[in-house]
Every structure is written in C-alpha cells, then in structure tokens.
Coordinates of C-alpha atoms in Angstrom, one line a residue:
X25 CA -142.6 50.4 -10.5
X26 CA -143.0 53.1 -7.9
X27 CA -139.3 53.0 -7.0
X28 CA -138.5 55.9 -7.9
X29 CA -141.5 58.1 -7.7
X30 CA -141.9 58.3 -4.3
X31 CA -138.7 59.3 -3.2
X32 CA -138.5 62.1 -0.5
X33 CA -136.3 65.5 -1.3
X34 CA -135.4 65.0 2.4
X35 CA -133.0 62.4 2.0
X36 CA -129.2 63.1 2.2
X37 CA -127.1 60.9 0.7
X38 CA -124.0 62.4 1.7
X39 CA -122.7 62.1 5.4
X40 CA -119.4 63.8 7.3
X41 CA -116.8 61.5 6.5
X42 CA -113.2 61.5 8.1
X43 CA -110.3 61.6 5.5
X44 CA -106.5 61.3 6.0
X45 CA -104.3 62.7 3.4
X46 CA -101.2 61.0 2.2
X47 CA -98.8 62.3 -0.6
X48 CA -96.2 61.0 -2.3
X49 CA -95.8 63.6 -4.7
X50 CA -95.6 67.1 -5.0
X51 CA -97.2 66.6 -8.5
X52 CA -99.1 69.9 -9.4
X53 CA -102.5 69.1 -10.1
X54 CA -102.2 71.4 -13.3
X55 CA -105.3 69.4 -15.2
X56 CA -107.4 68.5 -12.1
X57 CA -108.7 65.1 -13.0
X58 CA -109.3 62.6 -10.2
X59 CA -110.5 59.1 -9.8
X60 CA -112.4 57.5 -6.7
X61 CA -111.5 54.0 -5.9
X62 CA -113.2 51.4 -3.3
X63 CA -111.7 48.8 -1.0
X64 CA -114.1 46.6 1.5
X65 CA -113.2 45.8 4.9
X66 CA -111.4 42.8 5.7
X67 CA -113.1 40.1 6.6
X68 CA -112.9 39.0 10.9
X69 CA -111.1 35.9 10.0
X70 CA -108.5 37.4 8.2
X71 CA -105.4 38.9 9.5
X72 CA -104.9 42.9 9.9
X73 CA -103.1 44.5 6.8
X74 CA -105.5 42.4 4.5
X75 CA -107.0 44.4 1.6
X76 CA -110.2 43.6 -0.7
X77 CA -110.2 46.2 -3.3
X78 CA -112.6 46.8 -5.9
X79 CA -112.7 45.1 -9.7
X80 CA -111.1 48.4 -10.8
X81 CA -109.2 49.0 -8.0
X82 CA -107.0 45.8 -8.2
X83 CA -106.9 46.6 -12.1
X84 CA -105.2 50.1 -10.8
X85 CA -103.0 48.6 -8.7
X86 CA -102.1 46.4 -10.8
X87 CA -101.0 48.7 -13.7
X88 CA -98.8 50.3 -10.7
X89 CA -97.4 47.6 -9.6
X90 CA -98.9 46.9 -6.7
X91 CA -98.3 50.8 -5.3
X92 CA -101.7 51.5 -4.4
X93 CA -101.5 48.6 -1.8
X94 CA -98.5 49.6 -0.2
X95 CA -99.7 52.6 0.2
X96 CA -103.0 51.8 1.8
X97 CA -101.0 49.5 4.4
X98 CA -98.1 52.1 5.1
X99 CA -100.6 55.1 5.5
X100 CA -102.2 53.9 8.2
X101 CA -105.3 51.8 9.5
X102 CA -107.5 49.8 7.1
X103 CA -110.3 51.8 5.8
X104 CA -113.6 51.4 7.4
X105 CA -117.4 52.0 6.0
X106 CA -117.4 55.5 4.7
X107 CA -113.8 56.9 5.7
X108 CA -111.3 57.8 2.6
X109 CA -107.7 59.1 1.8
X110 CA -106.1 60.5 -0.8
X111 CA -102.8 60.0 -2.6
X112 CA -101.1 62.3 -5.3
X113 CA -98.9 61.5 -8.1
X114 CA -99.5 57.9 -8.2
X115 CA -100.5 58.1 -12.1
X116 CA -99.6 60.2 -14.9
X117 CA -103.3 60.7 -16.0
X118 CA -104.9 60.5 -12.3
X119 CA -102.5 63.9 -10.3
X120 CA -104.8 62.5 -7.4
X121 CA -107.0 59.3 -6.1
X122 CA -109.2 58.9 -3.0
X123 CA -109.7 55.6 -2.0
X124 CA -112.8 55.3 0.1
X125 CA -114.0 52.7 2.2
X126 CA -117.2 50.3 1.6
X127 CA -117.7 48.2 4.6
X128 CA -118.1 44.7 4.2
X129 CA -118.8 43.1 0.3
X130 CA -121.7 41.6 -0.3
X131 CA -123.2 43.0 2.9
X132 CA -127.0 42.9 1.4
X133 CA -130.1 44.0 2.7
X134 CA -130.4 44.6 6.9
X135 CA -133.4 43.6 8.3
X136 CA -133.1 45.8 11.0
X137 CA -131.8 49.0 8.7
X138 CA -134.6 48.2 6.3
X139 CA -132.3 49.0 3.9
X140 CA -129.8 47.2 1.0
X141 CA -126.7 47.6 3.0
X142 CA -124.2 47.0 0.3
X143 CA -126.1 50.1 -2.1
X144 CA -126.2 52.5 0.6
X145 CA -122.5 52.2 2.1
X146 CA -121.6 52.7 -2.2
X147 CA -123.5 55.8 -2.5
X148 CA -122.3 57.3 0.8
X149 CA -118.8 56.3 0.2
X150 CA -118.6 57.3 -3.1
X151 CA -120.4 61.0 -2.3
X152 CA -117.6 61.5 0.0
X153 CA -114.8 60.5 -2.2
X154 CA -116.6 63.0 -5.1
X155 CA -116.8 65.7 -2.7
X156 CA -113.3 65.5 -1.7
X157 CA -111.6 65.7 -4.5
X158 CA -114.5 68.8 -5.9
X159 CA -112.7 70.6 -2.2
X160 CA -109.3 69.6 -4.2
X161 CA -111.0 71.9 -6.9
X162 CA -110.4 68.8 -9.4
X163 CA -112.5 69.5 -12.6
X164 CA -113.2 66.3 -13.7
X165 CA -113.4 62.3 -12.0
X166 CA -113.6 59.2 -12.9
X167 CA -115.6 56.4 -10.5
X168 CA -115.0 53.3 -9.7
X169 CA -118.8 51.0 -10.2
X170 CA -117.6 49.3 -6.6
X171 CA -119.9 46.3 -7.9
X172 CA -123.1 48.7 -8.7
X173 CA -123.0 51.1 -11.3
X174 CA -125.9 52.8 -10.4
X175 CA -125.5 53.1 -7.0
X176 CA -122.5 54.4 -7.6
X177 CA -123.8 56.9 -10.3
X178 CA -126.6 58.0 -7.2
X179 CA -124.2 58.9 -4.6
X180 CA -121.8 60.6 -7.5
X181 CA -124.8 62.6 -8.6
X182 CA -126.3 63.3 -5.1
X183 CA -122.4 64.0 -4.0
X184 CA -121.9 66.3 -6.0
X185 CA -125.1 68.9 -5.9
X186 CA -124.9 72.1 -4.1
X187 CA -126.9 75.0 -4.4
X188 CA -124.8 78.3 -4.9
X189 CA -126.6 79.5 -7.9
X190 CA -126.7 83.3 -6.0
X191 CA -123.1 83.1 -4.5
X192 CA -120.5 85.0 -6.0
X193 CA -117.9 82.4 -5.3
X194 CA -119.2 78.7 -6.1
X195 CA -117.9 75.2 -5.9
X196 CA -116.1 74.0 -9.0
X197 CA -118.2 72.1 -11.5
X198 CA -117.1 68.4 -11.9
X199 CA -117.8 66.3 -14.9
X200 CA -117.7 62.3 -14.2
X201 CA -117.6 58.9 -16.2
X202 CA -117.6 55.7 -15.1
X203 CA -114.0 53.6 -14.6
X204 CA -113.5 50.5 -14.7
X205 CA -116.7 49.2 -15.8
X206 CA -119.1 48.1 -18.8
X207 CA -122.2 48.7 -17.2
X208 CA -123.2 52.3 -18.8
X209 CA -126.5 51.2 -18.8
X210 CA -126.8 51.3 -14.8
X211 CA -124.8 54.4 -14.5
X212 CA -126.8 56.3 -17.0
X213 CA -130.0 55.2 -15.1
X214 CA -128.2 55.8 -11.5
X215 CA -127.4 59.6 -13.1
X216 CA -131.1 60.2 -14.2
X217 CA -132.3 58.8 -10.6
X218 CA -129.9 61.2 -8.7
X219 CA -130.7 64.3 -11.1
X220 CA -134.7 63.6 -10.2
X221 CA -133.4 64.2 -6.8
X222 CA -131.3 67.4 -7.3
X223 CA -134.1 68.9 -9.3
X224 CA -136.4 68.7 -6.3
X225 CA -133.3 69.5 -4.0
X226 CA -132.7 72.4 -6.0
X227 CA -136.6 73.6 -5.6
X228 CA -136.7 72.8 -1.9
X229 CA -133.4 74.8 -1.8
X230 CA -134.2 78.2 -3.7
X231 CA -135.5 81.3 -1.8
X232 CA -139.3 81.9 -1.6
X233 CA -139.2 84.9 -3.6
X234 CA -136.8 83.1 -7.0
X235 CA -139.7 79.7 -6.4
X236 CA -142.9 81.6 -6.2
X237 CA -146.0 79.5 -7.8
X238 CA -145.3 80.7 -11.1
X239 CA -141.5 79.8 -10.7
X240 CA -142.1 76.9 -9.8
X241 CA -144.4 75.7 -12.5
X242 CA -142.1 78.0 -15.2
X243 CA -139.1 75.7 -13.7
X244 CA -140.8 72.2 -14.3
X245 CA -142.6 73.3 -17.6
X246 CA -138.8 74.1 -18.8
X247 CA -137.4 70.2 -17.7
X248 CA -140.2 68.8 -19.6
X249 CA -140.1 70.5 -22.7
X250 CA -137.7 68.0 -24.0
X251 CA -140.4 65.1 -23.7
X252 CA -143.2 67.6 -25.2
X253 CA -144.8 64.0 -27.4
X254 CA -145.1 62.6 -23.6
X255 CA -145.9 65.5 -21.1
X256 CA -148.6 67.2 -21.6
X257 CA -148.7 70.4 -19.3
X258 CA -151.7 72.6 -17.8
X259 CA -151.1 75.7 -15.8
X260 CA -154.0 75.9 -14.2
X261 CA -154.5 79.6 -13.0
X262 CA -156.9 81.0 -10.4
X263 CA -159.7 81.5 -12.3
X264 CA -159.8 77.8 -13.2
X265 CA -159.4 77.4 -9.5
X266 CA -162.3 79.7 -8.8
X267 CA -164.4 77.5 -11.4
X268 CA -163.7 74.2 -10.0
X269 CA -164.8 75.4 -6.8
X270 CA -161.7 74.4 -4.5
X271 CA -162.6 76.7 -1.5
X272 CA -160.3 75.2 0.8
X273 CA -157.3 75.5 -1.7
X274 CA -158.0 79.4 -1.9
X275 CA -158.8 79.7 1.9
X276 CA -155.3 78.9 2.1
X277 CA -154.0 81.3 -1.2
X278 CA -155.9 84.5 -0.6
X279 CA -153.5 85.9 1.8
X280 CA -150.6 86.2 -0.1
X281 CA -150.4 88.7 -3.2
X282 CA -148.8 85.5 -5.0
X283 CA -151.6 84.3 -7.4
X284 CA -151.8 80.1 -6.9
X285 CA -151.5 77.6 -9.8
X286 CA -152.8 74.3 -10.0
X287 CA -150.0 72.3 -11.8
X288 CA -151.6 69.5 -13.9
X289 CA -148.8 67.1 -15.5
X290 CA -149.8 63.9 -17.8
X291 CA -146.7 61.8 -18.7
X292 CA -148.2 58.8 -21.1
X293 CA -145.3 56.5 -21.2
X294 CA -147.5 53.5 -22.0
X295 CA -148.1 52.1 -25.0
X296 CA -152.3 51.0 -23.7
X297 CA -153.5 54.7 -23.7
X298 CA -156.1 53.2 -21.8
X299 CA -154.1 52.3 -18.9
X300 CA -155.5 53.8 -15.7
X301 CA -152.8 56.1 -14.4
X302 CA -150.8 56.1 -11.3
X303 CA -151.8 59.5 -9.4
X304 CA -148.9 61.3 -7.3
X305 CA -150.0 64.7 -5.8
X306 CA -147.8 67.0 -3.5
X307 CA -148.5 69.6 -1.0
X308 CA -147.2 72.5 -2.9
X309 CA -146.5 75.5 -0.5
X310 CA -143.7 77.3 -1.7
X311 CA -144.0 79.6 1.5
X312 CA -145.6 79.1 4.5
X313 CA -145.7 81.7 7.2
X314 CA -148.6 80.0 9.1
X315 CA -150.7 82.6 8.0
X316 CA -152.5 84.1 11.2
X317 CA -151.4 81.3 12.9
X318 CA -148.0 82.7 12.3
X319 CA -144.9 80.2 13.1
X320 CA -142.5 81.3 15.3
X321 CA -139.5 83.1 13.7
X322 CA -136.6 81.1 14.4
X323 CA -135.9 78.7 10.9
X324 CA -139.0 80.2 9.4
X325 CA -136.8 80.5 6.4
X326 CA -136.9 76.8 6.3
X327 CA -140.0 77.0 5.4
X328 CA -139.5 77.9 1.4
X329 CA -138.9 74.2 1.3
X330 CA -142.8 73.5 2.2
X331 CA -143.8 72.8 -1.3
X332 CA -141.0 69.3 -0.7
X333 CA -144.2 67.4 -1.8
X334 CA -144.7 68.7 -5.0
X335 CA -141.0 69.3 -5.8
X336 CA -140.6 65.2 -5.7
X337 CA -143.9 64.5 -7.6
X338 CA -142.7 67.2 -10.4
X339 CA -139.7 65.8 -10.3
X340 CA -140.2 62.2 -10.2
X341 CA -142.5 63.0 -13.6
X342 CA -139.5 64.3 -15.4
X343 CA -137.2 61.6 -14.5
X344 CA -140.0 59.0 -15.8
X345 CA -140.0 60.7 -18.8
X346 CA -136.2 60.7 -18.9
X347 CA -136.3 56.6 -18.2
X348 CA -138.7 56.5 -20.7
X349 CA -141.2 54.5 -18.5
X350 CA -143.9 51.9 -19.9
X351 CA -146.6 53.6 -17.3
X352 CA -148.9 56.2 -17.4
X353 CA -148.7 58.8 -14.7
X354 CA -150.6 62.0 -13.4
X355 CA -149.3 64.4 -11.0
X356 CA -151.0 67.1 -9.6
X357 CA -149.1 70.1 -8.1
X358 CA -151.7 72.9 -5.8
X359 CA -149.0 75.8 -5.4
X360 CA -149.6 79.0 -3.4
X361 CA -148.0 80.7 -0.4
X362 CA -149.5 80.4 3.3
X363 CA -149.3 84.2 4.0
X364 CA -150.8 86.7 6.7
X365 CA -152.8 89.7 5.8
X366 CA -156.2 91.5 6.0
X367 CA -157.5 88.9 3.1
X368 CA -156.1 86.1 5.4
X369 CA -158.3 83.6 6.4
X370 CA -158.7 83.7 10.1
X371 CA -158.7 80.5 13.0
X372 CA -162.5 79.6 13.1
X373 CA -163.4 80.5 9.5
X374 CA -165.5 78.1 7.7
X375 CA -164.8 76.8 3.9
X376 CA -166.0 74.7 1.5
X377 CA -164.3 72.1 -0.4
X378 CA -164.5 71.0 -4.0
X379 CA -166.5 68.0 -3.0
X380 CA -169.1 70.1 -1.1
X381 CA -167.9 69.2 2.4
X382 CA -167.2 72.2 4.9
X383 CA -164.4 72.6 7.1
X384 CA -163.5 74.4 10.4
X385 CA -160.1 76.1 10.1
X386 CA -159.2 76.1 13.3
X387 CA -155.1 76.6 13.0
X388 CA -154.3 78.4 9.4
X389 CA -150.9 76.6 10.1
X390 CA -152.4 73.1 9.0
X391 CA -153.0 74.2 5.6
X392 CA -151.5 71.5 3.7
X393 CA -154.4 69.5 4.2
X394 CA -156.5 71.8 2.6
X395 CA -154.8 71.9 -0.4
X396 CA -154.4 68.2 -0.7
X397 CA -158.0 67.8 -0.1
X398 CA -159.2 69.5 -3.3
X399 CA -156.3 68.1 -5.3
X400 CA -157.2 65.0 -4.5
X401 CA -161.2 65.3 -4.7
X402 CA -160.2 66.6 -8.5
X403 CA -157.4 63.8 -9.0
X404 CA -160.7 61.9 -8.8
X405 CA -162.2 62.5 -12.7
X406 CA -159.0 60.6 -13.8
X407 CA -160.3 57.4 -12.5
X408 CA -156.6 56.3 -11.0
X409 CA -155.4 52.7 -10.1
X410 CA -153.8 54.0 -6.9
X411 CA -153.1 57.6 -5.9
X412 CA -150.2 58.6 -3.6
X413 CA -149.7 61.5 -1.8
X414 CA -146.5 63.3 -0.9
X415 CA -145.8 65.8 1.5
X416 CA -143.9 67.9 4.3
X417 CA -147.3 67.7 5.8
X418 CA -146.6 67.8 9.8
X419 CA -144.0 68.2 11.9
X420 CA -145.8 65.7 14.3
X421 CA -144.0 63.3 12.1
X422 CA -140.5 64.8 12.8
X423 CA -141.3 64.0 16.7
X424 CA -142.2 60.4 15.9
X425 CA -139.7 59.2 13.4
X426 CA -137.0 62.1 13.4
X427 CA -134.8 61.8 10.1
X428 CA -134.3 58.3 10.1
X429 CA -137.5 57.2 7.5
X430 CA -141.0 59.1 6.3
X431 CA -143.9 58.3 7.3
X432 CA -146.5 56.3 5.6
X433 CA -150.5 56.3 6.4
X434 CA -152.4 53.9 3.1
X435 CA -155.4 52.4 3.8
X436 CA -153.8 49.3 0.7
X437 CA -151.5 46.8 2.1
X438 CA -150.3 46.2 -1.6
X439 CA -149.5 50.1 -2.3
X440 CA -147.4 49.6 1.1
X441 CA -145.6 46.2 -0.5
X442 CA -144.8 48.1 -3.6
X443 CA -143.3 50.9 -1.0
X444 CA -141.8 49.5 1.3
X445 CA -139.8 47.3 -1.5
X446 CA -138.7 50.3 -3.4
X447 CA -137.6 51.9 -0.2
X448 CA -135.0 49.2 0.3
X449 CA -133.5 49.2 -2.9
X450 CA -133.4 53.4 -2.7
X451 CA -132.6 54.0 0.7
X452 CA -135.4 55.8 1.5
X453 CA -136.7 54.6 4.0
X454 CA -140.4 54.5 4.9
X455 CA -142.6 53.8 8.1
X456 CA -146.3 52.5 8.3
X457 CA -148.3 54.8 10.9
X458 CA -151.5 53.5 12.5
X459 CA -154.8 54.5 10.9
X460 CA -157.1 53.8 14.1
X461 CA -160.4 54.4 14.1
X462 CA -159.6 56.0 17.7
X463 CA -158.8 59.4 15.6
X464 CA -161.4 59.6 13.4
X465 CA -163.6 61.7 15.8
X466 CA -161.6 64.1 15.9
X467 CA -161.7 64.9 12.3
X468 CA -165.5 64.7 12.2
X469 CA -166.6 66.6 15.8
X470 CA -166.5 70.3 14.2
X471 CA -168.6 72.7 16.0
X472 CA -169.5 74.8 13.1
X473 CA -169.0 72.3 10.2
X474 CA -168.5 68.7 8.4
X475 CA -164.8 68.6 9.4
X476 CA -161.9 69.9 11.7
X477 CA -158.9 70.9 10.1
X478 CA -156.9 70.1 13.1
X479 CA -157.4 67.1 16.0
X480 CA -159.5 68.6 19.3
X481 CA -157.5 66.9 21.7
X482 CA -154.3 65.7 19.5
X483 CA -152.4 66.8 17.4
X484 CA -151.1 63.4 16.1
X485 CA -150.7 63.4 12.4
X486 CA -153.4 60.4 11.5
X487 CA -155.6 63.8 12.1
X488 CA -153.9 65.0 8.8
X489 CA -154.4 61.6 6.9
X490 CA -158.1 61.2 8.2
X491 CA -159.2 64.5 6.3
X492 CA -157.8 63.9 3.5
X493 CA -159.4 60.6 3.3
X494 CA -162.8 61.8 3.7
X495 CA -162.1 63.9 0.6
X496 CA -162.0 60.8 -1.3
X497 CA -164.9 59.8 -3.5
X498 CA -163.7 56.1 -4.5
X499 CA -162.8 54.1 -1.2
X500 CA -161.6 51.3 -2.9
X501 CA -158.9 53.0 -4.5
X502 CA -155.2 52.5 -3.4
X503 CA -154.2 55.6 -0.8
X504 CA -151.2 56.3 0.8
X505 CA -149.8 59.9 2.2
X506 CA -146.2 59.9 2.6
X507 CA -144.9 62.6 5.0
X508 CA -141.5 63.7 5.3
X509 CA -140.6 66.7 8.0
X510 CA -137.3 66.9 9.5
X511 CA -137.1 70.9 11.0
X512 CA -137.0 70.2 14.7
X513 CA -137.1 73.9 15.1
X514 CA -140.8 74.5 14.4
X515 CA -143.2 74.1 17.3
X516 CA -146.2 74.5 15.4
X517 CA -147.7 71.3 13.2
X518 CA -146.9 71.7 9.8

C-alpha cells in the first residue's frame, strides 16, 4: 500500500552506461523516431555468441530476417547488464535502434542487494537506451516491456527527466509508447509512478528563489487541481501558524523575509470516509543556510533541495490521486527558509512547541526537527493509523549509509514490513537504524529546557528521531522517519 508513497527524491535511476555505435547505414534520421530493444545475457552453460533477446526483440528480428542478430554477434562482445549499442537504418520506420543489455532473465529478488534484480537492471537499462537515443536528438521512441511494462515505463520516465527549464538551449523532448506489448495497463501505472518522481525531482532541482514556500505550495496546488472532488487543499499562512502556537516551526521561519506556509493536503480515495488516514509529513525547507549556525559555503547551493521531504510526500499525494487509490491519505508540508538575520533565532535560544514542550536550540543548523515536531504534534487531531515521516533530515545519515539506501528509525515492526517490501519491488532501498535507549539522554539533558535540539555528546541521528518522538501524543501509533541525505560536502548535521 505504501509502495509508492515513501519513495525518496534521491534516488537515481539512471547510471553511466558504456555504448558502442555500429552503423550500417548512412540513413538520415530525417523523422527522428527510435526504438529500445533488450537482450539478456547468456546463460554460463551456453556457448559465446549465444543471444536471448526480448519477446519483442526476437519479433524484430524476426520481421528482418534475422539482421538484428547478426548484427549483435559481428559488432562485437555480447552485451552485459546495462551496456547498449546502436544501429541505423535497420528499419524503414525505426532510422535507429539501441539494443541495451539486461543481465540475466529471470534474475529475481537479491538477498544481499535487497532489491528485485530483474526490475532494477530493466529500469537502468532501459533509462540508458532512452537517453541515448534523446543525445541522437530522436523525437519520439518506442520501448520494448523487456518482460515488465512498468518497470520499463519507470526507467523510460525517470530516463528521460532533466531540468533545463531556465537554459536557453534544452534537451529535445521525447514522446514514448510501449512496443511490443499488451500490457498498457502496467506502462500507464509505471509512467504515473516515474512522473511522482520527476515532480519531486523537479522541486528538489529548482533554484531557492523560483521554489520559495509560496512556490512550492502554488506548484502542488496546480498538479492537483485536476482531482479537485479528491484533494482538498489548505494553505495554511503564518497567522494560522501563529494561532496554532507552533513556536518551534517559526523559531526556524523568522529569519528569512520568506513568509512560511503550512501545506495541509487531504486526498480521500476511499470509499469508508471513515477510514483513519495514512499520515505522511516532510521536512519542508526550501532553503537552508543554517541560519546563525551558517553552513560552510562550498555546495551550499545544494541546499535548495532541503525541502526533499516534503517534495516526495506532495508528490506521492498527486500520484495517489492519479492511481486513483482506495486509501485515504494526509500529508502535511511545514515550508519556510532556514535564513540568517537580526530576527534569526540564535544557538541557546529557548522555544516552545505546539504541544507545550520547550526546547534548547543549540545549532540553528538542526532545524528540521523543529519543524517536524509541530507538524507532527498537529498531524495528531487527525487521529492516523500510522504516520510516516520523510526527510533530508541529517547528514549523519550520509556518513552511515552513503547513497546506497535511506534510513529508517519506526518504533512498528509492521510499518517496517510494509517498507521494507515496497522498497524491493521500487528500488529504493531502505535501512533500519537502532532506536536505543542509550540516546535518549541526550535528547532530554537540556540545561535551560524540556529538550535539546541537538545530542550533547553525539551527533548520531537517533538524536533527530528521539525529539521528534517525544512530540508525539499517541505512542501506540505506527512511526517511522525516513531520512535520505547524500551531499558529502556539508560538514554540518543537516
């Protein structure tokens, strides 16, 4: 149910791949139109010069003849996991094809990857095939299902994106369609899934001063309008902020000259109003300096893509409503800027949260806790069956896991379950972090109030995790934060 919903902004689904270019032709590619075609590797047993292609591969080379096979064997080695070529003039209606490599068929989920083998090799093999032939400035490609439709749509989708919206000189805009298939139905779902994506990618991507909080909301409040009888919107501003008394949000907003909204999104996809909703909330910085705890400048323009969190839980809202999900959903959205300036607040201050609790703000650069902590104190009145959490929240987590997987902190073994399922069907792969009593201290031992924002002797991110559980009124609600940082630049924690 939560497959999609969780997803992270920060996975890429496109890796380098290595291509060798063969022509046959010096066919003029005067309509651009491509097609991307698979073939797996051979199997050890069999002998070199052995070739598996795809459904609608073998149906291509079949309508040639057999060409596309010869080709393959006289243009060199066989193609491994993720590698491609291309040939031109092979078909009257295709000027050129690139053939990419799968790895082994059937290769199914790696216990040691975590990971559905066979899905992910599709999506990275077709991305690369896509993006070659978009270099080849070919307008418009047909795809090959390779077995999966919608894995296929993912990487085509994810492939494909690129954010020159404010370059003079952009990358040519490809249509696709499925080839060689009947199953639509799992390409129209694997397009929806990898647009959810590139709608948060494309947030994450945008300079701080085109995604302010306003922007932001503007931009999400323009995806949903098609689902208006679904979606219900708030745009909550800052005197609704003021008058539900989130004092640690607006420690953390009153810097900048940016005024902060408090996105509120209600997508009631199922048919029992009565449901109780799933509740996603997302660290929504859109900027963060590190206030007077000011980051250091190298890659601080990364750091537009702070508000990753909110992005995915915005995002994942519009693609359930797209899917047209039997589930009811809340996401809450706290956007503002982390700025420095004479209305800053300042290490040591004191503030107060929405549920009453004070808190020592020790580093202004840990901010995203403070946020999260009256979200989800507010997230509360909605009386949800499990809430999860998304954020770029710490960089400690970039020093533990690197890009490989986000981490995970839930105090519900069944929320993890659902997760960690999900993650191997997506690709997205997810990590449990401890939750030991061990850092709980250093949460709680403030010298001027209830909390710490940031660990006395550690910086470890449970410290992160462990305030934001003490914001929660109902402890025997489902929890999880899900952290996703990957800027190995940044020194400082979040």
């Amino acid at each position: 149910m939560t497959m999609f919903l969780v997803r992270t902004a920060t996975r890429t689904a496109v890796r380098t791949n290595s291509c060798r270019s063969f022509c046959v032709s010096h066919t003029h590619l005067s309509d651009r139109k491509g097609l991307v075609l698979g073939v797996f590797e051979k199997k050890e047993e069999e002998e070199e010069g052995t070739l598996h292609l795809t459904e609608a591969a073998a149906g291509f080379d079949k309508s040639l003849s057999g060409k596309l096979s010869e080709l393959l064997k006289l243009s060199g080695p066989a193609l491994k996991n993720g590698k491609s070529r291309v040939f031109y003039g092979l078909h009257k209606d295709f000027p050129c094809v690139a053939v990419v490599g799968l790895g082994k068929n059937n290769a199914g989920v790696c216990g040691t990857e975590n990971w559905d083998t066979s899905k992910e090799n599709i999506r990275q093999a077709v991305s690369a095939g896509c993006r070659l032939l978009q270099d080849l400035e070919v307008s418009h490609v047909e795809v090959d299902s390779c077995g999966d439709a919608q894995s296929a749509a993912e990487g085509t989708v994810l492939g494909l994106f690129q954010y020159d919206q404010l370059k003079s000189k952009k990358k040519t805009k490809v249509t696709t369609q499925l080839h060689g298939s009947a199953d639509v139905v799992g390409w129209e779902k694997g397009v929806m899934y990898g647009e959810g994506q590139n709608l948060a990618r494309l947030l994450m991507e945008a300079p701080a001063n085109h995604i302010t909080p306003t922007a932001f909301a503007k931009t999400i409040e323009e995806k949903l309008a098609p689902h208006a009888d679904r979606v219900t919107i708030h745009k909550r501003p800052q005197a609704w902020i003021e008058e539900q008394q989130m004092g640690a949000f607006l420690s953390v907003s009153k810097g900048s000259e940016e005024p902060p909204v408090f996105l509120e999104l209600h997508y009631n996809g199922s048919p029992d109003s009565k449901q109780p909703p799933l509740l996603l909330v997302g660290k929504g910085i859109t900027f963060d300096s590190g206030g007077i705890s000011l980051k250091p400048s190298a890659s601080m323009d990364a750091m537009r893509a702070d508000m990753g969190g909110a992005a995915t839980v915005c995002a994942s809202i519009v693609t359930a409503a797209s899917l047209k999900l039997p589930v009811n959903i809340i996401g809450l959205a706290p956007l503002c800027e982390n700025m420095p300036s004479g209305k800053a607040t300042k290490p040591g201050d004191v503030v107060r949260a929405k549920n009453g609790k004070t808190i020592q703000v020790d580093n202004t650069d840990a901010e995203g806790r403070l946020i999260l902590a009256d979200a989800l104190c507010y997230g509360h009145v909605f009386n949800p069956r499990a809430i999860v959490n998304v954020a770029t929240l710490t960089g400690a987590m970039d020093v533990a896991l690197g890009s490989a997987a986000a981490g995970v902190f839930t105090n519900s073994d069944w929320l993890w379950e659902q997760l960690h399922r999900a993650s191997v069907v997506t690709g997205d792969r997810v990590w449990r972090m401890p939750l030991f009593q061990h850092y709980t201290k250093q949460v709680t031992d403030s010298q001027l109030a209830d909390l710490n924002n940031v660990g006395k002797y550690s910086r470890y991110v449970s410290v992160s995790h462990l305030l934001l559980e003490a914001s929660l009124q109902q402890r025997d609600v489902h929890s999880m934060l899900q952290c996703a940082m990957n800027w190995n630049s940044f020194s400082s924690h979040e």
